[in-house]
Tab-separated table of C-alpha atoms and ligand atoms in Angstrom:
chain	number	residue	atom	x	y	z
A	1	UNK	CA	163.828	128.668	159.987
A	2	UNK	CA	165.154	125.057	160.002
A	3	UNK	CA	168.705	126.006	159.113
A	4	UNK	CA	171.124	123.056	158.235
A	5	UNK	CA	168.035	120.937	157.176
A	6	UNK	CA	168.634	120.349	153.353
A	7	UNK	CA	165.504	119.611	150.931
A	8	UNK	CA	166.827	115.905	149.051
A	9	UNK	CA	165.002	115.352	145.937
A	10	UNK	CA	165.438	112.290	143.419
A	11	UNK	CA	164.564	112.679	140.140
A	12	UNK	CA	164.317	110.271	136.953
A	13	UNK	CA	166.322	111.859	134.762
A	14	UNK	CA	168.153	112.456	131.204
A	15	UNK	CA	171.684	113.652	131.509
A	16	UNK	CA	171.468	116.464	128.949
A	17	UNK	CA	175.363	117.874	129.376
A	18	UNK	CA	178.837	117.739	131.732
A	19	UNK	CA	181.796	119.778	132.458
A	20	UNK	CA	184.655	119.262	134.510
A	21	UNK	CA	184.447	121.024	138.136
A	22	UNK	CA	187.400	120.956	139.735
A	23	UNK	CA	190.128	117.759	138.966
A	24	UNK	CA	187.530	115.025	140.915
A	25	UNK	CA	183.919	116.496	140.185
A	26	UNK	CA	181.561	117.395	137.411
A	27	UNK	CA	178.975	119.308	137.296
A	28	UNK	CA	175.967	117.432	135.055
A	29	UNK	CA	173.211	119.472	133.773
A	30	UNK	CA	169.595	117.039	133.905
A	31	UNK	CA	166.401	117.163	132.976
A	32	UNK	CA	163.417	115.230	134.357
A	33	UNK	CA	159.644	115.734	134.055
A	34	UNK	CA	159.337	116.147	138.160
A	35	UNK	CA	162.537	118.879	138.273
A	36	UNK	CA	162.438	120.256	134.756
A	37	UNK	CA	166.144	121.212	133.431
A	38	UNK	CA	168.804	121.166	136.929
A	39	UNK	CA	172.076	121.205	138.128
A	40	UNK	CA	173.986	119.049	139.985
A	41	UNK	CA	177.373	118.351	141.234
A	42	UNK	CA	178.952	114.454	141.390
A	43	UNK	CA	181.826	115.431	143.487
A	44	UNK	CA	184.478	112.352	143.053
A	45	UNK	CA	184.220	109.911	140.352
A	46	UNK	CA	183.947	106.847	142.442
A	47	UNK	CA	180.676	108.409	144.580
A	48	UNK	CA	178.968	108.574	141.387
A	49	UNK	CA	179.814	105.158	139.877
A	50	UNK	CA	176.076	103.568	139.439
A	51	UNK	CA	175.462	100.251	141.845
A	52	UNK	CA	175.036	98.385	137.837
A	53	UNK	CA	178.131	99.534	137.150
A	54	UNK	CA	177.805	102.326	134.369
A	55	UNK	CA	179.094	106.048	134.642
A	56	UNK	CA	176.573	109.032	134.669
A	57	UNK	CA	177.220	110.001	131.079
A	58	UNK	CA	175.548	112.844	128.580
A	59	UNK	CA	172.529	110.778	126.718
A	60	UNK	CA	172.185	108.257	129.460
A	61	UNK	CA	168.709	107.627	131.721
A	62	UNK	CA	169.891	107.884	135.121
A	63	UNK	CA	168.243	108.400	138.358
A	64	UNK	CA	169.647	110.239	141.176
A	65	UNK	CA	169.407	111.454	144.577
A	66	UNK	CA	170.419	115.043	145.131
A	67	UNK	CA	170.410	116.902	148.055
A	68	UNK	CA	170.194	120.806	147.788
A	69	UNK	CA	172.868	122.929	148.446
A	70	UNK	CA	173.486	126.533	149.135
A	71	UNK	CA	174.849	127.498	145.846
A	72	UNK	CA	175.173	124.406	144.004
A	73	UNK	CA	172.922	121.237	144.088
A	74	UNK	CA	174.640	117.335	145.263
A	75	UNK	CA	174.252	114.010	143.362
A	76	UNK	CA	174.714	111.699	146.891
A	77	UNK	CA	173.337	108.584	144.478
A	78	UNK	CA	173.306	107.841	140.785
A	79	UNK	CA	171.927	104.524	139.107
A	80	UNK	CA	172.098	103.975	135.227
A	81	UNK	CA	168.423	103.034	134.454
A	82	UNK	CA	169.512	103.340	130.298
A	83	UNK	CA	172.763	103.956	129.299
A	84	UNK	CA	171.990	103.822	125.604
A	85	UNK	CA	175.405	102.931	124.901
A	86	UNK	CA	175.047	102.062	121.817
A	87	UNK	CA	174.550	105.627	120.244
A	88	UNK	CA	178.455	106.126	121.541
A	89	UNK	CA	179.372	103.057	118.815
A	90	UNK	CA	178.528	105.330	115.699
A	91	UNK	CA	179.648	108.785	114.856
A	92	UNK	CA	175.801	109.777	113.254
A	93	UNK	CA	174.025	108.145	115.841
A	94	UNK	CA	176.124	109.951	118.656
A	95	UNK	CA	175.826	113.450	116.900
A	96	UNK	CA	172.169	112.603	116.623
A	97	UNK	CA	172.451	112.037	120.054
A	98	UNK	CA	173.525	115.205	121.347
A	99	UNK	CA	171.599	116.869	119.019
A	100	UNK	CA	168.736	115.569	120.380
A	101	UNK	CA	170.175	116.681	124.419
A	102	UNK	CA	170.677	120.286	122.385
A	103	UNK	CA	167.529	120.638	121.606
A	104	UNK	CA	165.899	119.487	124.964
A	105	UNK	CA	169.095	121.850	126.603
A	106	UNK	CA	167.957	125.081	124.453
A	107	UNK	CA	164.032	124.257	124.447
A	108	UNK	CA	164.136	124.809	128.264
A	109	UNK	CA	165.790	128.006	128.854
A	110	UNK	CA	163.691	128.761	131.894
A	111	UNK	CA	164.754	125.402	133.222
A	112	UNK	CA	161.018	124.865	134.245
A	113	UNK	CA	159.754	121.725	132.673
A	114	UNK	CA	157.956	120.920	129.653
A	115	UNK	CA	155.174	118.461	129.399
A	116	UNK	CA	155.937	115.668	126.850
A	117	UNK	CA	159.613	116.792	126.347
A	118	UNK	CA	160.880	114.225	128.803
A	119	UNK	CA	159.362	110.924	127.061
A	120	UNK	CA	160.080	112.189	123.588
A	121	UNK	CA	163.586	112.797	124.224
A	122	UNK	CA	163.919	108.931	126.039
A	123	UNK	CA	161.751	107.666	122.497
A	124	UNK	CA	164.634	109.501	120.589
A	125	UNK	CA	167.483	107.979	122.293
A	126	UNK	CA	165.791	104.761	122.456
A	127	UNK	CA	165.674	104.854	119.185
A	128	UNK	CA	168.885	105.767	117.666
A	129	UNK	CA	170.173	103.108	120.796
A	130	UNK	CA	168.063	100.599	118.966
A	131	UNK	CA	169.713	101.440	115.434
A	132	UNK	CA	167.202	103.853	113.783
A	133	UNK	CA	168.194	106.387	111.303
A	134	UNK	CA	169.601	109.161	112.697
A	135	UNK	CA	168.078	111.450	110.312
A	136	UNK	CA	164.596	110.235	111.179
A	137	UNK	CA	165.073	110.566	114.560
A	138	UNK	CA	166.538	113.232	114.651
A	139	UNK	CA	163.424	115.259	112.422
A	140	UNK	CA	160.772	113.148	114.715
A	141	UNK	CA	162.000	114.482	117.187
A	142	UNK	CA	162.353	118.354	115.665
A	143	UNK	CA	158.334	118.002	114.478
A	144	UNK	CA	157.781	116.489	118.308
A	145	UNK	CA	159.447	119.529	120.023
A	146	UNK	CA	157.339	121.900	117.695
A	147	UNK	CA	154.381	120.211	119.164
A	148	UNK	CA	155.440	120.381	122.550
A	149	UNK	CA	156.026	123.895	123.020
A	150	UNK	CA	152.836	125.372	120.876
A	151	UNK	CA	154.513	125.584	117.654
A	152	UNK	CA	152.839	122.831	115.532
A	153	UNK	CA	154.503	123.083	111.960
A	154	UNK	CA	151.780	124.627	109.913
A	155	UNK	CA	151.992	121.843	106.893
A	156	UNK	CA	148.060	121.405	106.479
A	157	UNK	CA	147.046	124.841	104.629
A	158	UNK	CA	148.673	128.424	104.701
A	159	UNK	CA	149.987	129.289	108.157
A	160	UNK	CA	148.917	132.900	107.481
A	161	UNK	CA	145.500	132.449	105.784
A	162	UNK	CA	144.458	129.231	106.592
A	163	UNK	CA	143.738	128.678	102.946
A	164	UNK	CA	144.402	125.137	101.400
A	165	UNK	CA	147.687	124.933	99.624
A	166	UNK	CA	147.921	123.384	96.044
A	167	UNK	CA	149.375	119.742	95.471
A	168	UNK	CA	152.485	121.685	94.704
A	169	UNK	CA	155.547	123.384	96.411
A	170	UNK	CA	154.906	125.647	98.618
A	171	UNK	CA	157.087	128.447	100.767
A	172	UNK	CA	158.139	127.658	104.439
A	173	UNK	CA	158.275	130.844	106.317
A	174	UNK	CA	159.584	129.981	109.653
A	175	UNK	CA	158.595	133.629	111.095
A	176	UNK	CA	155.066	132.317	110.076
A	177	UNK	CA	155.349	128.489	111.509
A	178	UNK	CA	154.918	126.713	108.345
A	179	UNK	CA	154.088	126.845	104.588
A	180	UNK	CA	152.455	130.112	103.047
A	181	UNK	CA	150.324	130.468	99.778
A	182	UNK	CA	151.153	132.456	96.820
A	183	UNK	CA	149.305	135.677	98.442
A	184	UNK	CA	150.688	135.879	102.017
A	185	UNK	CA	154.374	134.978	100.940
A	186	UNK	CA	155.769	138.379	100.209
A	187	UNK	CA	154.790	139.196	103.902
A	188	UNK	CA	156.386	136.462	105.272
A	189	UNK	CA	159.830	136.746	105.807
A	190	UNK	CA	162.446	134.647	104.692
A	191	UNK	CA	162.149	130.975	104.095
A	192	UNK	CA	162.528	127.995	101.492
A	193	UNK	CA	161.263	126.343	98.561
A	194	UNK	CA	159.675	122.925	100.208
A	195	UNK	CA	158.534	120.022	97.815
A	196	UNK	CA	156.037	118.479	97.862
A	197	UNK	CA	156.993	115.260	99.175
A	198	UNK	CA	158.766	116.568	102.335
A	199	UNK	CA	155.322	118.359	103.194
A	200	UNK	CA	154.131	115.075	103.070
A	201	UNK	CA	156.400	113.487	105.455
A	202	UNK	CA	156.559	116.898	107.709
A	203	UNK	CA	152.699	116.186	107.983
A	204	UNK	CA	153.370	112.225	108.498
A	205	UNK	CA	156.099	113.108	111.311
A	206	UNK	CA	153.804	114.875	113.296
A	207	UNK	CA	151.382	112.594	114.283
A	208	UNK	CA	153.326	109.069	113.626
A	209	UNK	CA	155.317	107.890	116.101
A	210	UNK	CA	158.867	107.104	116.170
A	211	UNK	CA	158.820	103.295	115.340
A	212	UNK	CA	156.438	104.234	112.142
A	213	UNK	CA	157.942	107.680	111.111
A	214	UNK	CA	161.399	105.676	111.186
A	215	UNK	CA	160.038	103.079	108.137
A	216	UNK	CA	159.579	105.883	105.923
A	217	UNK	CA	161.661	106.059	103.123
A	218	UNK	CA	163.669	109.133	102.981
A	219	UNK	CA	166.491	109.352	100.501
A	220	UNK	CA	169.499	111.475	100.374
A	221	UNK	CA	168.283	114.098	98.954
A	222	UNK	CA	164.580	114.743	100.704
A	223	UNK	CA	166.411	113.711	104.065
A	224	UNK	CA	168.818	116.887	103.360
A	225	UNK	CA	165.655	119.116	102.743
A	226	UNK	CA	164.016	118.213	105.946
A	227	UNK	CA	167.157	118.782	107.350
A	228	UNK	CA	167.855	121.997	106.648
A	229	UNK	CA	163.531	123.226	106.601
A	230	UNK	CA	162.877	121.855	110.222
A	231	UNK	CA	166.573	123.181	112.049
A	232	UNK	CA	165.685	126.682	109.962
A	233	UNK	CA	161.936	126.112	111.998
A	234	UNK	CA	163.247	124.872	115.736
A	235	UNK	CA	166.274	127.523	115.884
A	236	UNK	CA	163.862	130.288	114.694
A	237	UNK	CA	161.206	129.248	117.556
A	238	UNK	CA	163.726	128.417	120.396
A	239	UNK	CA	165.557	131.735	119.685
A	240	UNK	CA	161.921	133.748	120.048
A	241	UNK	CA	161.305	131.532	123.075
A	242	UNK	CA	164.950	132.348	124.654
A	243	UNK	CA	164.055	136.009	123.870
A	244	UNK	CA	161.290	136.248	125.888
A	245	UNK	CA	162.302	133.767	128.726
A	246	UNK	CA	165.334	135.407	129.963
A	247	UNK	CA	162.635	138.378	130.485
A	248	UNK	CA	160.799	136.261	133.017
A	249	UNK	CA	163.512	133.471	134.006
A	250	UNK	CA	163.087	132.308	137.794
A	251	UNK	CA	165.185	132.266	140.398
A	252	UNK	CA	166.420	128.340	139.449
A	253	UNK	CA	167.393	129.711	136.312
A	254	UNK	CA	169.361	132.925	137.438
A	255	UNK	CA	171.480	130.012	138.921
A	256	UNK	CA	171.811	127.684	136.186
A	257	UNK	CA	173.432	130.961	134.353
A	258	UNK	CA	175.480	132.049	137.126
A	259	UNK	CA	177.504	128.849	137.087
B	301	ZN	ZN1	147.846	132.577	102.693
């Protein structure tokens, strides 16, 4: 066994979260498509100033050397490759912002990674850095996740029969994935009302991407509705997914919970 010989990794990666380690060091919690979701400690403020001169920050593209430790991994370099600063200049874009690090946070439970997840999130941020509606974002990237882990939104025809819906509303059961006809809804759980026009831009969402989805006019109103259809979808799927991961979690993970 080569003791004292310490695996260094560097990984491309999206600070998802920090906390405070100590009164010098933080512990940041990153995800990159090489590493999946890790943790690592910056011990000192000044060792983990980037050579361009920005901070490691939550929401900002970084990349980083880390060497493995015993208990708890070491950034020994950081560089800002995006800080997406501008999200921090509005309150909606920043809440948008984290949002958007939630979702990629709780979507990865096991801490393994998941294909697609990494370049979505940096499309996300990109966008609400580039002064795109948080609300569109923010659903994009809800209908994206969906995608990513298996759970396309059933929008297209009854997620229970497969029959096609009528050009009206229809029930979204999110125990079912999507909208339900007349027949299968009273064994579908509970759900909401959806109108017709936010089916349409659920079904838009999920294969536009961000640039297009974003010149969509949503107002008020429908933006609410997608709002409050698509978190009711991702928190039911990400809790069933959490469920069963912590059955199965790996060792990386067993430390990413101990800490
Ligand atoms: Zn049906």
């Amino acid at each position: 066994v080569s003791a004292g010989r310490t695996r260094t990794y560097r990984a491309d990666a999206l600070v998802i979260r920090r906390r405070h380690l100590g009164e010098a060091d933080s512990i940041f919690v990153l995800y990159s498509d090489d590493e999946g979701k890790f943790e690592a400690v910056a011990k000192g403020v000044r060792k983990v100033r980037s050579r361009k001169g920005g901070h490691l920050e939550p929401l900002s593209r970084v990349e980083v050397l880390v060497a493995q430790g015993r208990s708890l991994d070491i950034i020994t370099q950081a560089q800002v490759v995006e800080p997406f600063s501008r999200i921090r200049d509005d309150l909606d874009r920043l809440y948008a912002g984290l949002y958007i690090a939630e979702l990629v946070d709780s979507v990865t439970p096991g801490g393994g990674a998941q294909r697609g997840l990494f370049a979505a999130a940096l499309s996300a941020l990109a966008g609400l850095d580039n002064g795109l509606s948080p609300g569109h974002v923010s659903r994009w990237f809800e209908l994206r996740v969906l995608t990513l882990l298996g759970h396309d939104l059933q929008v297209g025809g009854c997620a229970s029969c497969a029959r096609p819906l009528p050009a009206e509303p229809a029930f979204l059961a999110p125990a079912m994935g999507g909208l339900v006809c007349r027949l299968c809804r009273p064994g579908a759980g509970s759900g909401l009302e959806l109108s017709l026009r936010a089916m349409k831009v659920a079904r838009f969402g999920q294969t536009a991407a961000l640039p297009e989805f974003a010149a969509v006019r949503i107002d008020a109103e429908l933006q609410s509705e997608l709002a409050r259809a698509l978190g009711l979808v991702v928190r039911h799927v990400v809790e069933r997914d959490l469920r069963t991961s912590r059955l199965a979690a790996p060792a990386k993970t067993a430390r990413l919970a101990a800490t």
